[in-house]
C-alpha positions as protocol buffer text, in pm:
chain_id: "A"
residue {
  index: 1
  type: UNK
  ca { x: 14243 y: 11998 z: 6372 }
}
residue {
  index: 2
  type: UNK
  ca { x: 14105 y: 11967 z: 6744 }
}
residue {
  index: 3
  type: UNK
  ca { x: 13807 y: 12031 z: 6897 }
}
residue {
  index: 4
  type: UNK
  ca { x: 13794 y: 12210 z: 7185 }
}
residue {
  index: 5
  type: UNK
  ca { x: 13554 y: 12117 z: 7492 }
}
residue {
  index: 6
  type: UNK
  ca { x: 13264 y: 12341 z: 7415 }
}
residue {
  index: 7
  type: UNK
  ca { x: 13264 y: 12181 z: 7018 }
}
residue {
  index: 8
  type: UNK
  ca { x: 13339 y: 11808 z: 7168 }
}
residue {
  index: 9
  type: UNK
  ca { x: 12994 y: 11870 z: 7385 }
}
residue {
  index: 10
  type: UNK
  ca { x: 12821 y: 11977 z: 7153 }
}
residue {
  index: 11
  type: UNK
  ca { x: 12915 y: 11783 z: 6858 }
}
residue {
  index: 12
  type: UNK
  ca { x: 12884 y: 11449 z: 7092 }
}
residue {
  index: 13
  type: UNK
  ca { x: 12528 y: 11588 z: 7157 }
}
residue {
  index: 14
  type: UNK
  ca { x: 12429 y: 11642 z: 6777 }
}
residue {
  index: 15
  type: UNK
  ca { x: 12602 y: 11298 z: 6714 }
}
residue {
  index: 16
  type: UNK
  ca { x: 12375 y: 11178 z: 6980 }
}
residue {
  index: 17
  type: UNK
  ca { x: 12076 y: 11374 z: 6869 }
}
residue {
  index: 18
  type: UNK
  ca { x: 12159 y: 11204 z: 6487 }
}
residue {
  index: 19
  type: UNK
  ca { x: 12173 y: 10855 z: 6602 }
}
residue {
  index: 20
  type: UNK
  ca { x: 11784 y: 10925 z: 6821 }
}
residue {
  index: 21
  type: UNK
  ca { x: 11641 y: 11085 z: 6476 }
}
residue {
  index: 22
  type: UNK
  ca { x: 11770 y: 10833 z: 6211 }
}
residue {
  index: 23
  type: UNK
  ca { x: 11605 y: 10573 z: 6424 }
}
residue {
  index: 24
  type: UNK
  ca { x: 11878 y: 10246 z: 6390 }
}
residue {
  index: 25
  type: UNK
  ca { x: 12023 y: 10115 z: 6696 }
}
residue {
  index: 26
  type: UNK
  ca { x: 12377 y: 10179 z: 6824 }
}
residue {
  index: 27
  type: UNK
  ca { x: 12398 y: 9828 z: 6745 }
}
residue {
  index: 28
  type: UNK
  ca { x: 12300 y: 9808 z: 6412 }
}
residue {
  index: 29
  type: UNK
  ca { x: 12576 y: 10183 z: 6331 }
}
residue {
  index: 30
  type: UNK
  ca { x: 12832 y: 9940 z: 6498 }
}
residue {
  index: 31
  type: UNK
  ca { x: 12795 y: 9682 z: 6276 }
}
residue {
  index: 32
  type: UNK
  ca { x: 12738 y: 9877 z: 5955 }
}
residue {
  index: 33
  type: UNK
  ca { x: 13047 y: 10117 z: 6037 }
}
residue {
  index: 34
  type: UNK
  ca { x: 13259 y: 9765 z: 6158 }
}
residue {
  index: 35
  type: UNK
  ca { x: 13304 y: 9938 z: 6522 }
}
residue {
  index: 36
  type: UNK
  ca { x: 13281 y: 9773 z: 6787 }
}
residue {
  index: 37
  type: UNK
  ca { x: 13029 y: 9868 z: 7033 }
}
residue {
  index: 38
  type: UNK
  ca { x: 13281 y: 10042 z: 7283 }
}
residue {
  index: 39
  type: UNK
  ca { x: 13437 y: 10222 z: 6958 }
}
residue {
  index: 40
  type: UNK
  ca { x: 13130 y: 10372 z: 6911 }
}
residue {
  index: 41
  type: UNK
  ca { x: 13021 y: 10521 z: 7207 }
}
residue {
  index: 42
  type: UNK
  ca { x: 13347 y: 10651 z: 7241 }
}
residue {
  index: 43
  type: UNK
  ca { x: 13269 y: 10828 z: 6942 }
}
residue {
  index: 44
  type: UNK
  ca { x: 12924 y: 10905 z: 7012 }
}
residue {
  index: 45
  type: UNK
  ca { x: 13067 y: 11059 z: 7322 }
}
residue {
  index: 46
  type: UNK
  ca { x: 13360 y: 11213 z: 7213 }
}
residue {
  index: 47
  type: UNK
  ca { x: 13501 y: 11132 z: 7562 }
}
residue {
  index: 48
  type: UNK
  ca { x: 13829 y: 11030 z: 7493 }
}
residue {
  index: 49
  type: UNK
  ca { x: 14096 y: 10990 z: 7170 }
}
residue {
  index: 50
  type: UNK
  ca { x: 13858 y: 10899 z: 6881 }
}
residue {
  index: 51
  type: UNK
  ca { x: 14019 y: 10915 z: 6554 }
}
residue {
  index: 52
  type: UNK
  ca { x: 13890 y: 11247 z: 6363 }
}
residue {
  index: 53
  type: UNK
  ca { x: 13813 y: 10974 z: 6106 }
}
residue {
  index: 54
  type: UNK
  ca { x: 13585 y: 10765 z: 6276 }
}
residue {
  index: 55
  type: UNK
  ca { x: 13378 y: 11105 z: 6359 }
}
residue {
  index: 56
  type: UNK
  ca { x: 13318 y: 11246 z: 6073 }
}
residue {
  index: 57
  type: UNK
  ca { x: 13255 y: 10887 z: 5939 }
}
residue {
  index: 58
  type: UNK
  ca { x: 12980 y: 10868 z: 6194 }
}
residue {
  index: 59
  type: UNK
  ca { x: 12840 y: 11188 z: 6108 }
}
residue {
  index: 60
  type: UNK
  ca { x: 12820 y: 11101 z: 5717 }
}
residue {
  index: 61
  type: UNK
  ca { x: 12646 y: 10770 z: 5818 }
}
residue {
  index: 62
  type: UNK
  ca { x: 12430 y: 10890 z: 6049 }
}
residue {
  index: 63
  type: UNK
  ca { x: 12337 y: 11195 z: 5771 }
}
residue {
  index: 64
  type: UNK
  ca { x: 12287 y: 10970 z: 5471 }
}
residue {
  index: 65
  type: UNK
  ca { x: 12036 y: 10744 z: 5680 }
}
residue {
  index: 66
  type: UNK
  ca { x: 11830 y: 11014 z: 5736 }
}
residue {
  index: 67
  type: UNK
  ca { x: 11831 y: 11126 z: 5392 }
}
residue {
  index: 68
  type: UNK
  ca { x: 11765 y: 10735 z: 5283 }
}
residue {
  index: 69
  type: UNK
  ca { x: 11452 y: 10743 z: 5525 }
}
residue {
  index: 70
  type: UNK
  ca { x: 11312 y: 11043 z: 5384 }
}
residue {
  index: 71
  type: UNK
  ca { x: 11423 y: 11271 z: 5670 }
}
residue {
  index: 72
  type: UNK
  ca { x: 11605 y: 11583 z: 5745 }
}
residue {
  index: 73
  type: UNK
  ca { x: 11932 y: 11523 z: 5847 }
}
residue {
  index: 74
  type: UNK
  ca { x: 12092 y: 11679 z: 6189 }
}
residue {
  index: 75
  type: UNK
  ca { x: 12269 y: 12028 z: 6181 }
}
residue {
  index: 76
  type: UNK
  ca { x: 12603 y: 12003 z: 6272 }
}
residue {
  index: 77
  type: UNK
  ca { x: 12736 y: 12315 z: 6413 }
}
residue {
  index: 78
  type: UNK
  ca { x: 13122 y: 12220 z: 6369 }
}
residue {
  index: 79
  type: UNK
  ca { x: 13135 y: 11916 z: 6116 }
}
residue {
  index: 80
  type: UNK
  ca { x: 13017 y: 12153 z: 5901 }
}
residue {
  index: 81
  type: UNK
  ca { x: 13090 y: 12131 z: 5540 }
}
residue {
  index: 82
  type: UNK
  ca { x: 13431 y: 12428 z: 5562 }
}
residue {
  index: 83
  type: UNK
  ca { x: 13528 y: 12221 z: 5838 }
}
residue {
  index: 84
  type: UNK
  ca { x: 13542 y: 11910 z: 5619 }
}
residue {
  index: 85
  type: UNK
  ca { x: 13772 y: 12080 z: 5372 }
}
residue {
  index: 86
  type: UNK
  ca { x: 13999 y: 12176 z: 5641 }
}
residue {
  index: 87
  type: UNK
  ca { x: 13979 y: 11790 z: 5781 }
}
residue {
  index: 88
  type: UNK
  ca { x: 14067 y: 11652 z: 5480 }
}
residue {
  index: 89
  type: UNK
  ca { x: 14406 y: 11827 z: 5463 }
}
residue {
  index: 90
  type: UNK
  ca { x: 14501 y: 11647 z: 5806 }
}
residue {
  index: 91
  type: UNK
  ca { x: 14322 y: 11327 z: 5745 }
}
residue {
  index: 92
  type: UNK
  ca { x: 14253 y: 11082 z: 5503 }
}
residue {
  index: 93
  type: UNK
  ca { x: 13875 y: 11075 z: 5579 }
}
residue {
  index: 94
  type: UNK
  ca { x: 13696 y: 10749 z: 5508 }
}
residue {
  index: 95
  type: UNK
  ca { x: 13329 y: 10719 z: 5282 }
}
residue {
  index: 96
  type: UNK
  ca { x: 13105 y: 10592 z: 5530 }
}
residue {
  index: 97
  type: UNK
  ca { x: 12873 y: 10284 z: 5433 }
}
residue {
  index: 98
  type: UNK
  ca { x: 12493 y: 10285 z: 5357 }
}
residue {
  index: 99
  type: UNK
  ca { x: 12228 y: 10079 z: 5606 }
}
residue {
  index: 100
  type: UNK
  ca { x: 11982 y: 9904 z: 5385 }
}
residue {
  index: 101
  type: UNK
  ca { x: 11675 y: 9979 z: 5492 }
}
């Protein structure tokens, strides 16, 4: 499963978009997620190899800490629910942690 460069853009600017609403600080994802801070802006920006893994972990994270603060969580137009199904058959996807807020 690949993205192709219309999805990376725009799933690198709803990842974006995800991060701005939830309100935590790239530092504080990279620490709860254990990236480092170059590991996740490389997934932020889907500008290079990221591991499929560490994107939709991203995506979960930055989903349940919107839910935890009471917020609606980002639409994602291709991590979409179907497309996690089909992810899972090529990946061992990873449960992303919770920040304590």
């Amino acid at each position: 499963m690949s993205l192709n460069d219309a999805e990376r853009r725009r799933t690198a600017g709803e990842l974006q978009q995800a991060l701005q609403h939830c309100g935590l600080s790239a530092d504080v994802v990279a620490t709860d997620l254990g990236f480092s801070r170059e590991r996740l802006t490389g997934v932020l920006n889907l500008n290079g190899e990221q591991n499929p893994v560490d994107v939709w972990q991203l995506r979960d994270y930055l989903q349940q800490a919107a839910l935890d603060q009471g917020l609606t969580p980002t639409r994602f137009s291709v991590l979409t629910e179907s497309a996690r199904s089909a992810a899972r058959q090529w990946f061992q996807l990873r449960a992303a942690p919770r920040h304590e807020f």
